[in-house]
Every structure is written in structure tokens, then in C-alpha cells.
Short mmCIF file of C-alpha atoms and ligand atoms in Angstrom, two decimals:
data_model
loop_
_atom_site.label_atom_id
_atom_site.label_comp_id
_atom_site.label_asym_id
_atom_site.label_seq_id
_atom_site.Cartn_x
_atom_site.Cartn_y
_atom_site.Cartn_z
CA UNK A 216 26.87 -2.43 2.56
CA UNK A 217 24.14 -4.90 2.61
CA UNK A 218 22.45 -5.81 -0.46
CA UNK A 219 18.90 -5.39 -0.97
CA UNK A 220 16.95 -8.64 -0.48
CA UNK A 221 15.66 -10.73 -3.44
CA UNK A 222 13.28 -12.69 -0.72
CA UNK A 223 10.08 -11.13 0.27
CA UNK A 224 8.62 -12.40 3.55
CA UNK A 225 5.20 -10.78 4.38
CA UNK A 226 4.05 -10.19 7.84
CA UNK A 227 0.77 -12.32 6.82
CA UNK A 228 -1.44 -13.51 4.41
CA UNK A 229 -5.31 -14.46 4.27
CA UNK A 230 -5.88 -18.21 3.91
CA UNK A 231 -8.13 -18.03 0.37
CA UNK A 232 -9.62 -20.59 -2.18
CA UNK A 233 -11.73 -21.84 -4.55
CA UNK A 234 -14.58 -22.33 -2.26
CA UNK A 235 -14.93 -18.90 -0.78
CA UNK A 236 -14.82 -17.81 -4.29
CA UNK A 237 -17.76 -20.02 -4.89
CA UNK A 238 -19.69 -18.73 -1.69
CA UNK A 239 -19.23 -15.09 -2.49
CA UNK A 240 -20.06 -15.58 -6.43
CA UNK A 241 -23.23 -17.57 -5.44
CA UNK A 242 -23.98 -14.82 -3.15
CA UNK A 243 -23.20 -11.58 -5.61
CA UNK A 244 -25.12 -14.09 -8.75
CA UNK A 245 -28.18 -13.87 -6.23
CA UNK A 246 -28.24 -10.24 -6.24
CA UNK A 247 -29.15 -9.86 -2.73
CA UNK A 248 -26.19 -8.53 -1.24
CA UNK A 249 -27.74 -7.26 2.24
CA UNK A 250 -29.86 -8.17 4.90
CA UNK A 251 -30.32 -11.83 2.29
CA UNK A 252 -29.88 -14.89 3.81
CA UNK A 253 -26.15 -14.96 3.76
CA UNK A 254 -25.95 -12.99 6.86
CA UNK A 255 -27.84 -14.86 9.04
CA UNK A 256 -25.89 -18.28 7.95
CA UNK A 257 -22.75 -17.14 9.08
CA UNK A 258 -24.01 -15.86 12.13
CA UNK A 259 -25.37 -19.48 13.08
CA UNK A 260 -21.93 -21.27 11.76
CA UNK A 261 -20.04 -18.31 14.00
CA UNK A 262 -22.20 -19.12 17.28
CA UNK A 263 -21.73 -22.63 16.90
CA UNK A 264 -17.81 -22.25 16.71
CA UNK A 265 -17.90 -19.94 19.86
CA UNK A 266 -20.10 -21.78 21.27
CA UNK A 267 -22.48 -19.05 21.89
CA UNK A 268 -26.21 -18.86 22.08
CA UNK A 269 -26.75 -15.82 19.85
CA UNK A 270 -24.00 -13.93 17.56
CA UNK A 271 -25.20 -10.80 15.46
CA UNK A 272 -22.51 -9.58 12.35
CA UNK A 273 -21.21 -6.58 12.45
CA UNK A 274 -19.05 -4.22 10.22
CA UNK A 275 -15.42 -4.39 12.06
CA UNK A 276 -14.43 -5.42 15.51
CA UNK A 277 -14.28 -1.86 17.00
CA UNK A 278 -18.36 -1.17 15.67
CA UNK A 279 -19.43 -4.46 17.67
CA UNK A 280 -17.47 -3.26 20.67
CA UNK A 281 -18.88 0.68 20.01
CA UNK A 282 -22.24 -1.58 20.10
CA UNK A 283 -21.01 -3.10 23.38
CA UNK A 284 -20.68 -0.14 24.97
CA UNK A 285 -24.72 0.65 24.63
CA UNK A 286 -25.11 -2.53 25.73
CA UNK A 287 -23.44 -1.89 28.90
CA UNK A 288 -25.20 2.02 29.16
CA UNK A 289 -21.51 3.72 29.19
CA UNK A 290 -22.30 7.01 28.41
CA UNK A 291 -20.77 10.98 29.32
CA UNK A 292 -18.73 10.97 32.72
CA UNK A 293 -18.47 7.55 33.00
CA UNK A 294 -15.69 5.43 33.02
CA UNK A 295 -13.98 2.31 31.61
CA UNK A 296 -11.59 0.36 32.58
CA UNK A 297 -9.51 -1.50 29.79
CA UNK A 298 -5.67 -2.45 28.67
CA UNK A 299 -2.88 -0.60 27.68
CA UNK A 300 -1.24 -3.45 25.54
CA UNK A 301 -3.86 -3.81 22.85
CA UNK A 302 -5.29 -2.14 19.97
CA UNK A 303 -6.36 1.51 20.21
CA UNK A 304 -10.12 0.49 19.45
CA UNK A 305 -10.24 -1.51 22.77
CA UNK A 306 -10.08 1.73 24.03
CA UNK A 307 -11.49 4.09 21.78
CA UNK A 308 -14.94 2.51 22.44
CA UNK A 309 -15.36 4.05 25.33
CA UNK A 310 -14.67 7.35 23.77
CA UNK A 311 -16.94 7.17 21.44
CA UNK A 312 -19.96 7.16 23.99
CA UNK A 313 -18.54 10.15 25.83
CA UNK A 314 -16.39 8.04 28.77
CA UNK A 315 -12.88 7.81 29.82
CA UNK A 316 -10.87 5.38 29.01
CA UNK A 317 -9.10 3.57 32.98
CA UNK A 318 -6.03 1.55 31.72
CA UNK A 319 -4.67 -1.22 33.95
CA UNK A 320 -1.45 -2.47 33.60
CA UNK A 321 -1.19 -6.36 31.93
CA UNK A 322 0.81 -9.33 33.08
CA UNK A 323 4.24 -9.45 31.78
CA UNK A 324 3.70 -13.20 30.55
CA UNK A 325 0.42 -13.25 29.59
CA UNK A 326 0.34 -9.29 28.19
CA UNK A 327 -3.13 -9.68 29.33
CA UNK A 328 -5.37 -7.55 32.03
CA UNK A 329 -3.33 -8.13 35.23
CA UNK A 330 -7.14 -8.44 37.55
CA UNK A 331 -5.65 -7.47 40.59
CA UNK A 332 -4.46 -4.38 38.61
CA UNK A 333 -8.20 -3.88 37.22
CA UNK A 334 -9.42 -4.18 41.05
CA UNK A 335 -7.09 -1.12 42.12
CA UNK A 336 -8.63 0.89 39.03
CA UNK A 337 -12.10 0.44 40.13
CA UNK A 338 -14.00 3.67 41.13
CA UNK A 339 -17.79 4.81 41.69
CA UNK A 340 -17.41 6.20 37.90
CA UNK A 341 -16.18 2.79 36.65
CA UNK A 342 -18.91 1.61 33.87
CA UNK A 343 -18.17 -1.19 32.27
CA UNK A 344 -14.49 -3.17 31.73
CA UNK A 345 -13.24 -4.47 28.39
CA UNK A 346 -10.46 -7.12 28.97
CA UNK A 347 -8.60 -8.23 25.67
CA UNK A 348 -7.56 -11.58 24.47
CA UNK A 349 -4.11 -10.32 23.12
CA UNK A 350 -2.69 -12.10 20.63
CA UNK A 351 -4.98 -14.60 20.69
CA UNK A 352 -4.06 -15.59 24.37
CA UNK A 353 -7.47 -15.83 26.23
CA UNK A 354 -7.25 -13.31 29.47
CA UNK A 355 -8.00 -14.14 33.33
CA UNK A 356 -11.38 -14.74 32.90
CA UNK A 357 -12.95 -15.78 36.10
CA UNK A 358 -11.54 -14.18 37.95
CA UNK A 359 -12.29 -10.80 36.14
CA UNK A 360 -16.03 -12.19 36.18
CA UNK A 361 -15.81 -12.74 40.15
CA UNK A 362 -14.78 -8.48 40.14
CA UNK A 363 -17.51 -7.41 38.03
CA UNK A 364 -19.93 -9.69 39.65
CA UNK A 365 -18.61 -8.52 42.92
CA UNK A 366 -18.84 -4.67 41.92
CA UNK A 367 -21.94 -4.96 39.35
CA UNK A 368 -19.81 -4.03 36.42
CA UNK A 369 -20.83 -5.57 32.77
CA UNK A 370 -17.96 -7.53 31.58
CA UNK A 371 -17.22 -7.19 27.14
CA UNK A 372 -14.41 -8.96 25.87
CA UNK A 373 -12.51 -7.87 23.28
CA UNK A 374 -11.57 -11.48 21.52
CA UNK A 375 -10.94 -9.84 17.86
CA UNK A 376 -7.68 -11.51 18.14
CA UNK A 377 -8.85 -14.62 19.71
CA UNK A 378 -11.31 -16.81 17.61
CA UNK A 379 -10.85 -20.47 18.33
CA UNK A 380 -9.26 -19.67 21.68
CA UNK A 381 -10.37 -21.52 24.85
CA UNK A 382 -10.59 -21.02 28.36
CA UNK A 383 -11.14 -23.57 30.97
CA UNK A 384 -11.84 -25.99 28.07
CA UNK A 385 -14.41 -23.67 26.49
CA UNK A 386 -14.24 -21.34 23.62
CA UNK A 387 -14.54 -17.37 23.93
CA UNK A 388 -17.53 -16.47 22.73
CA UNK A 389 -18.99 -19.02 25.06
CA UNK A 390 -18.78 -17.59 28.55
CA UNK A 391 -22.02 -15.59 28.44
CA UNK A 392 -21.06 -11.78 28.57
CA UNK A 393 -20.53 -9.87 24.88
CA UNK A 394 -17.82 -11.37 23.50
CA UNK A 395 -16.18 -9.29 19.68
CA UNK A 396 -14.61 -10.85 17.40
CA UNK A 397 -12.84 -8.92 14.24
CA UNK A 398 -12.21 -10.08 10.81
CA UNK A 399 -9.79 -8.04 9.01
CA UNK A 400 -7.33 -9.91 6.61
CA UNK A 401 -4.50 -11.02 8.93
CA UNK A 402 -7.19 -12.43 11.52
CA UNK A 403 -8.06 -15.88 11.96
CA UNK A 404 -10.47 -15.79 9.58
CA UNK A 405 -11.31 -12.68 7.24
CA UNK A 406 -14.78 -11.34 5.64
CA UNK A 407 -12.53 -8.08 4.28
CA UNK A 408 -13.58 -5.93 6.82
CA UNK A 409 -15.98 -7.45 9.39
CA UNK A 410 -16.72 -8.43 12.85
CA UNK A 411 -19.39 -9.81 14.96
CA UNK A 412 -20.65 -9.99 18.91
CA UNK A 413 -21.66 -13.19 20.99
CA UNK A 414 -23.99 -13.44 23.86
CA UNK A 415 -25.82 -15.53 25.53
CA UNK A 416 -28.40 -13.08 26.86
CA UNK A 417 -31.33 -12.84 24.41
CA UNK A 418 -32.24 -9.05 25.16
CA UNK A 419 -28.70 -7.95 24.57
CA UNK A 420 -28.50 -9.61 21.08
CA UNK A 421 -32.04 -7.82 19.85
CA UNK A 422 -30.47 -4.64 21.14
CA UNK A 423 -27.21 -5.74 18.93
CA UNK A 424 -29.49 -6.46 16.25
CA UNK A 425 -31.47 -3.12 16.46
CA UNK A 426 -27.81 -1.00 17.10
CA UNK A 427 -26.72 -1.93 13.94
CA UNK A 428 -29.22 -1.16 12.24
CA UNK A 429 -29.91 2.17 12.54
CA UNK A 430 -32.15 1.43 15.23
CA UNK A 431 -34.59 0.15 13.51
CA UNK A 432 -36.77 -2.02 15.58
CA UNK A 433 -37.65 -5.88 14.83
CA UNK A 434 -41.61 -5.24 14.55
CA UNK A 435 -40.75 -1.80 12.71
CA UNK A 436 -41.42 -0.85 9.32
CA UNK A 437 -37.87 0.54 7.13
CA UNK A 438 -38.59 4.44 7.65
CA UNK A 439 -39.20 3.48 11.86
CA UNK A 440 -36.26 3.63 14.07
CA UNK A 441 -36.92 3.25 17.86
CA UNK A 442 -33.59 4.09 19.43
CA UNK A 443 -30.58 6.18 17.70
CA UNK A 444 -28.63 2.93 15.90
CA UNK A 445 -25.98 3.11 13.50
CA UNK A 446 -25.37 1.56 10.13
CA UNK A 447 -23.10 -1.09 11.06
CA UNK A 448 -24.54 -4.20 9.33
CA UNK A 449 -22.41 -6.92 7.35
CA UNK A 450 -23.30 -7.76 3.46
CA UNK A 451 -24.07 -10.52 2.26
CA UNK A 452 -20.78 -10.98 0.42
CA UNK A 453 -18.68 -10.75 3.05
CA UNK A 454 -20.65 -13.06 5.16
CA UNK A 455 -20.31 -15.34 2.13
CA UNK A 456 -16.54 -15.48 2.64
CA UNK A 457 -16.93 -15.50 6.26
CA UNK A 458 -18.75 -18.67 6.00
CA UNK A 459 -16.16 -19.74 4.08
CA UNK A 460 -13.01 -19.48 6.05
CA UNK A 461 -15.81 -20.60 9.12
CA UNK A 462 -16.03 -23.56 7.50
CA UNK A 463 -11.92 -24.45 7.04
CA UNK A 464 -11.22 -22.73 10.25
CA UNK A 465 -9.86 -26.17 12.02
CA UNK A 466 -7.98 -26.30 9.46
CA UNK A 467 -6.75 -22.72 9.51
CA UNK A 468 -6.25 -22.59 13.30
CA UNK A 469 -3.92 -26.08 13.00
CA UNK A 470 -2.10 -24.50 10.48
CA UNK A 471 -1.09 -21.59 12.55
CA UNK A 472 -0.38 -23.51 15.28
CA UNK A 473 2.11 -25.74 13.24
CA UNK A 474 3.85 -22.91 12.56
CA UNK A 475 3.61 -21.36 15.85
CA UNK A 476 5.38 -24.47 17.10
CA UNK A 477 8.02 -24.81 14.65
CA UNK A 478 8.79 -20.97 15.27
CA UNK A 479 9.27 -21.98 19.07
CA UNK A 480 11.39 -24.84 17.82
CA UNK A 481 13.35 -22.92 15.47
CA UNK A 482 13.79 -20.36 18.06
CA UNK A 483 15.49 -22.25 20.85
CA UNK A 484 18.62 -20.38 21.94
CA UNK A 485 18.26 -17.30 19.82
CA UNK A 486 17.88 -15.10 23.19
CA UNK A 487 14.59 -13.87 22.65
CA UNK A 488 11.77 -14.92 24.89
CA UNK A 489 8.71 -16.90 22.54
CA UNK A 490 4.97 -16.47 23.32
CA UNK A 491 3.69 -17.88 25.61
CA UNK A 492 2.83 -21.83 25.83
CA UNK A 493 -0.82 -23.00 26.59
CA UNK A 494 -1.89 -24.21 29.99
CA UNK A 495 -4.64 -26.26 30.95
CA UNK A 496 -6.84 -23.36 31.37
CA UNK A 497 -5.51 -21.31 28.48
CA UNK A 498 -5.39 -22.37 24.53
CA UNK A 499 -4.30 -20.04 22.59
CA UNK A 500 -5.68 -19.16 19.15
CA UNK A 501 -2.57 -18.32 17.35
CA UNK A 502 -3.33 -14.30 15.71
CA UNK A 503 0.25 -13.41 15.79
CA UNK A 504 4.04 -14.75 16.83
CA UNK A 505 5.22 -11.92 18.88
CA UNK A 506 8.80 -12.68 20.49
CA UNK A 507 10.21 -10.80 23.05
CA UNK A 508 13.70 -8.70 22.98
CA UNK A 509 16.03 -8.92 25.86
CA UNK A 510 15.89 -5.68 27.94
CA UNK A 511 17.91 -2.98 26.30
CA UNK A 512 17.82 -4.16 22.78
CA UNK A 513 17.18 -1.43 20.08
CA UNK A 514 13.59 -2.92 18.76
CA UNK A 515 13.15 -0.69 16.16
CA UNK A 516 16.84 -0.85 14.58
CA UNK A 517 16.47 -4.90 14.41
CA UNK A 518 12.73 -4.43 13.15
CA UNK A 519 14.78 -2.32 10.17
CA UNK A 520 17.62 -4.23 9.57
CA UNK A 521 15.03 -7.12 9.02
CA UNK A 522 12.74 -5.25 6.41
CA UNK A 523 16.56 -4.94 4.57
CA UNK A 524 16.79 -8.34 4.55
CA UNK A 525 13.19 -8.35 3.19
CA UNK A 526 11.29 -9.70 6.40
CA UNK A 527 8.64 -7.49 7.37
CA UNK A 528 7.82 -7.31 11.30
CA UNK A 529 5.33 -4.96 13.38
CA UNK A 530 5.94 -3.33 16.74
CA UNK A 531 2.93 -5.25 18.48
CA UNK A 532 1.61 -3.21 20.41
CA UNK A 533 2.56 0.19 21.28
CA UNK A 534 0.68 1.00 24.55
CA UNK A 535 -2.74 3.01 23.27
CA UNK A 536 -2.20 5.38 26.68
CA UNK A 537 1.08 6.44 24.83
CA UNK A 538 -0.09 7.51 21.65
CA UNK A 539 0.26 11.12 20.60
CA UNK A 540 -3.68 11.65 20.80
CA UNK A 541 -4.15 10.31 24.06
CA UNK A 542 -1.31 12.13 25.51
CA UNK A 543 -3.03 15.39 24.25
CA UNK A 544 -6.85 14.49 25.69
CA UNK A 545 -5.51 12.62 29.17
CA UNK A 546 -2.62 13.57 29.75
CA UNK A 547 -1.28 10.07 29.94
CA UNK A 548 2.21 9.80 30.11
CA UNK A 549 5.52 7.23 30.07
CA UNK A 550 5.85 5.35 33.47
CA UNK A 551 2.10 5.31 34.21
CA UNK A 552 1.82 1.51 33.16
CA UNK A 553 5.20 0.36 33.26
CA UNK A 554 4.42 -3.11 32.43
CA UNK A 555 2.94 -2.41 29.47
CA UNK A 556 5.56 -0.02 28.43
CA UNK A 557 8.37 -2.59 28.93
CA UNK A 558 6.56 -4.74 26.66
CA UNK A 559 5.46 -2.18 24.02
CA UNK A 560 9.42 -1.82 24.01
CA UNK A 561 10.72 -5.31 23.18
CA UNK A 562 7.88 -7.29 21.22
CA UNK A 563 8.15 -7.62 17.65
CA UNK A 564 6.05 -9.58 15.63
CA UNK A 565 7.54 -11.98 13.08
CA UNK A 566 5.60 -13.01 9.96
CA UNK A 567 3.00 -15.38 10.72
CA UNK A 568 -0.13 -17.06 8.88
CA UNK A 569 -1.06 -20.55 8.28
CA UNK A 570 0.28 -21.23 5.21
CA UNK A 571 3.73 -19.84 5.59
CA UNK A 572 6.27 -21.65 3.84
CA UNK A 573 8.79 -23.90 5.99
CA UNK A 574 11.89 -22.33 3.52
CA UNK A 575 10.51 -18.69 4.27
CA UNK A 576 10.35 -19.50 7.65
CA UNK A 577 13.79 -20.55 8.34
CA UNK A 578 14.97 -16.97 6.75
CA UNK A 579 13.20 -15.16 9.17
CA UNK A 580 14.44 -17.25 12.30
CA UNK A 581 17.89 -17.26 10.34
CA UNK A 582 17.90 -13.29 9.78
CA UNK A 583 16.60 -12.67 13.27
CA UNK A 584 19.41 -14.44 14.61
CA UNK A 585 22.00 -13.01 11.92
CA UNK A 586 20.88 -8.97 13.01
CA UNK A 587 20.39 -10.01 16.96
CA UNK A 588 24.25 -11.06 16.53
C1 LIG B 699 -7.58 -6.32 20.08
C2 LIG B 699 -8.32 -5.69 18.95
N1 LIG B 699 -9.46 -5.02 19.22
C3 LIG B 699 -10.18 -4.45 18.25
C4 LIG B 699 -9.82 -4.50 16.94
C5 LIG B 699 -10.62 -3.78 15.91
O1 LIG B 699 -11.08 -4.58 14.89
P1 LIG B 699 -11.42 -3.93 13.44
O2 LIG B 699 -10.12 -3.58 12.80
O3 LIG B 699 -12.16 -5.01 12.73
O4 LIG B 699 -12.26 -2.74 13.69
C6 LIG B 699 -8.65 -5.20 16.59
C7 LIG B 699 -8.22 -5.28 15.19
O5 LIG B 699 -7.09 -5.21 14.82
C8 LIG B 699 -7.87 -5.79 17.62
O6 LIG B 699 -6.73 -6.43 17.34
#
């Protein structure tokens, strides 16, 4: 019988000090806690580190791409192409303005929007198309642009796993279309709950502005809302920490790289297949180390024999056509994206964060290798 494990590894941990503690004390000892200038600091240190012209702050990744949806007019009937390897809100976006969700299978290597796969899905109903950065590995961006230039479809990106990624030499954020970002604690960088949407296009970032606001427009006095908005502004005191983490994230996106690399290192000949490395058009932004089993393994019996040896691990990402409420509403079913499905199968996500310790580290490569055997 094994015994239970005295070491606890944690899947991951926000990178927090003394400084954000100053920001948000400052900020919470000014007693203006929204819509001060806190908000609109972090928006400017955000746009400069996507390199994008505008950035507005929203309350979580899946309200700026609910937001992103208006911006692209998706409304009842229409529909949206997206993919099936991400988080449910990539999806659930669409939803939410009354369209139907169009999932196109991803690239084994890259678990990213396959864009010949996205052509195929294209119909007269198609709306808008949401490609994902998963893991923090930036998607086939030009030549999903070249499609939706080529068709008139509004691009949005869903980069909440991908701050600090680049394509083509240039970060996310920086490409021109609405780009989301999402700061929940295991991300990059973490406000608590938060999230926030690039552009480069002025119009679309008052509309942003106005969204998340209840509508409220720029000129317009409190009690005056021109369009139905919502209330999905940012405080103050998370922007505080947001500016924060913004302004160690070289530091935080080294550190997760270092141990992204060492992982690889440590990995070598365990027979499971790592992440995969950068190319000259793709760097990576290291959210998560997600290794892949060899076909036929039993995912979920080595993801439990490792939380007995005290290493906590996630399933990233069961495919969001598969789960139970999708099923019910669509009708989706196994073998419609069998890409994805293979995937959702054998990834499993080791513990990762920028700070992990080297000692902690080799347990979890050890243990892997000990329950693989
Ligand atoms: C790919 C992807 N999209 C959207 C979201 C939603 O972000 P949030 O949790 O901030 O709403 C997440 C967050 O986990 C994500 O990973």
C-alpha cells in the first residue's frame, strides 16, 4: 500500500511581493477604489507590453471576449467558429449573444486552430471566429487573418493564456484585431479575477469602454446609458496588483520559461511527448507544462496515482464540444473532432509557475516516471 505523501506539490502558484502589496495598499489608503486613476495606469503599462494601441480592463477574460462578441455584431442565428481544445468560455461567448458555437478541429502539435480546418467550417451564418492561443502557444495567425479577410469575418483572439507570447517577432495583443487577455491566479500575471481587451482600432475600444460600463456613453452623464452595456469594469485594487505583476512580468515570464526548460530537460526519455518548442515565428508564453501520454495510457489513473504521491496535475483540456451541457444543447458528440479528442485524452498538466522549486521539481519528473513505469 502506498503511503500518503508528506510532499505537497501544487499545480501553481501566483508570483506575489512586497511591491504589489504596496500598489494595492496605496490604492485602497486612497479610497478610490473604482473608475480612480489606477485603472487607467494599468491599462497604458498593459498596451505597452502587447504592444497595442488601445487596451480597456475588464472583469475576467470570458467578459472581454462576451464584449468581443458586440464588437463583432454576433447576435441570434448566427454563428461562430472557434476550438474544441480550449476553455469552455472561448466558446461560451458566442452563446451568450444568442449564436452557435462552429468547432474546428486543432493541430495535433500545436493544439491550436488547424486554419484549413476553420476554412471547411465556414458558412453564410459564420459571424465572427475566435482562435485561441492555448497554452500560451500563439495560433496560425496570418494565415487565419488572410480567411477572415478573404470571407469578411472579424477575427478575436482569445490570448488569456498567452501574455508575453509573440508571433512573427511581435507580441499578441499587437496584431490589430481584439485581442483578451485573462488574469486569474495561475495566469501569467494575476489582478484576482481580471482581464482586459487590445485593439488597435479606436472605435472598437470606445465601444469596449462603453460595454463595460453599463453602456454608459463617454459624453453621458451617470444615470445616461446609450446602448445596453454590462457592469464589467476592473477596480482600482486589482488594477493596482495588475500593475504590479506588469511591472516584474520579464521577470515572471523568464522564470517560467526556466522551468519550462528544465522540465524538457528533466523529461528526456520518460516516453511522454513535451510541449512544444518555439519556432521563429512562434514564442511561447509559458501558462502551463502540459506533456503528452503515449496513445493508450490510462490519463486519469496516472493523474491519481500522482495526487497520492502528493503532485497535483489537471486534465488540460477536455474538449468544450464534449461536455455534458453541450452534448444536451448541440448534440455534439465523441468522434466529431477527433483531433481534439485524442488530445483531451493524453495531456496532463504538471505543476508549473515561476517560482517552483528545483527539489519539488525533480519529484514530480521523478514520480511521473515512477507511476508511468
Ligand atoms: C483560453 C481561455 N479563455 C478564456 C478564459 C476565461 O478567463 P476568465 O477565467 O478570466 O474568465 C480562460 C481562463 O482560464 C482561458 O484559459
Amino acid at each position: 500500500m502506498i503511503q500518503p505523501a508528506t510532499r505537497r506539490v501544487p499545480l501553481s502558484a501566483p508570483w506575489l511581493d512586497e511591491r504589489d502589496e504596496e500598489l494595492v495598499l496605496e490604492t485602497l489608503r486612497s479610497g478610490w477604489l473604482s473608475l480612480g486613476p489606477t485603472g487607467p495606469r494599468f491599462e497604458e503599462l498593459l498596451a505597452e507590453a502587447a504592444g497595442a494601441r488601445h487596451c480597456a480592463a475588464v472583469s475576467s477574460g470570458t467578459a472581454g471576449l462576451h464584449l468581443s462578441m458586440r464588437l463583432a455584431g454576433v447576435g441570434p442565428g448566427d454563428e461562430v467558429i472557434t476550438s474544441p481544445f480550449s476553455f469552455v468560455a472561448s466558446a461560451n461567448c458566442a452563446i451568450y449573444e444568442g449564436a452557435t458555437p462552429v468547432f474546428a478541429d486543432v493541430d495535433p502539435r500545436t493544439y491550436n486552430l488547424d486554419p484549413a480546418a476553420v476554412e471547411a467550417a465556414i458558412t453564410e451564418r459564420t459571424k465572427a471566429i475566435v482562435a485561441v492561443d492555448i497554452f500560451g502557444y500563439p495560433c496560425e495567425l496570418d494565415p487565419l487573418i488572410e480567411l477572415c479577410d478573404r470571407h469578411g469575418i472579424p477575427l478575436v483572439e482569445d490570448a488569456c493564456e498567452a501574455l508575453g507570447a509573440r508571433y512573427k517577432g511581435r507580441p499578441l495583443g499587437s496584431h490589430g484585431h481584439p485581442t483578451v487577455f485573462a488574469f486569474y491566479p495561475n495566469k501569467q500575471i494575476t489582478t484576482g479575477e481580471g482581464g482586459a481587451v487590445t485593439t488597435n482600432d479606436e472605435g472598437e475600444h470606445e465601444l469596449l469602454v462603453s460595454l463595460r460600463n453599463q453602456g454608459r456613453l463617454e459624453t453621458s452623464s451617470w444615470l445616461l446609458h446609450g446602448r445596453l452595456g454590462y457592469n464589467y469594469r476592473l477596480d482600482d485594487v486589482s488594477a493596482a496588483l495588475g500593475i504590479g505583476q506588469l511591472e516584474k512580468l520579464d521577470r515572471i515570464l523568464a522564470g517560467r520559461a526556466e522551468v519550462a526548460a528544465r522540465y524538457t530537460q528533466l523529461l528526456a526519455g520518460a516516453g511522454v511527448e513535451p510541449p512544444l518548442a518555439d519556432d521563429e515565428d512562434h514564442v511561447r508564453s509559458w501558462f502551463v507544462y502540459v506533456v503528452k501520454l503515449p496513445a493508450g495510457s490510462d490519463r486519469d489513473a496516472v493523474a491519481a496515482q500522482m495526487q497520492e504521491r502528493g503532485v497535483a496535475t489537471a486534465p488540460y483540456v477536455p474538449s468544450i464540444h464534449l461536455q455534458p451541457y453541450m452534448r444536451d444543447r448541440y448534440g455534439f458528440r465523441e468522434g466529431m473532432l477527433p483531433v481534439s479528442e485524442d488530445c483531451s485524452a493524453r495531456t496532463l498538466a504538471l505543476p508549473f509557475h515561476a517560482r517552483l522549486d528545483r527539489d519539488d521539481q525533480g519529484y514530480v519528473v521523478e514520480t511521473l516516471r515512477t507511476v508511468l513505469q
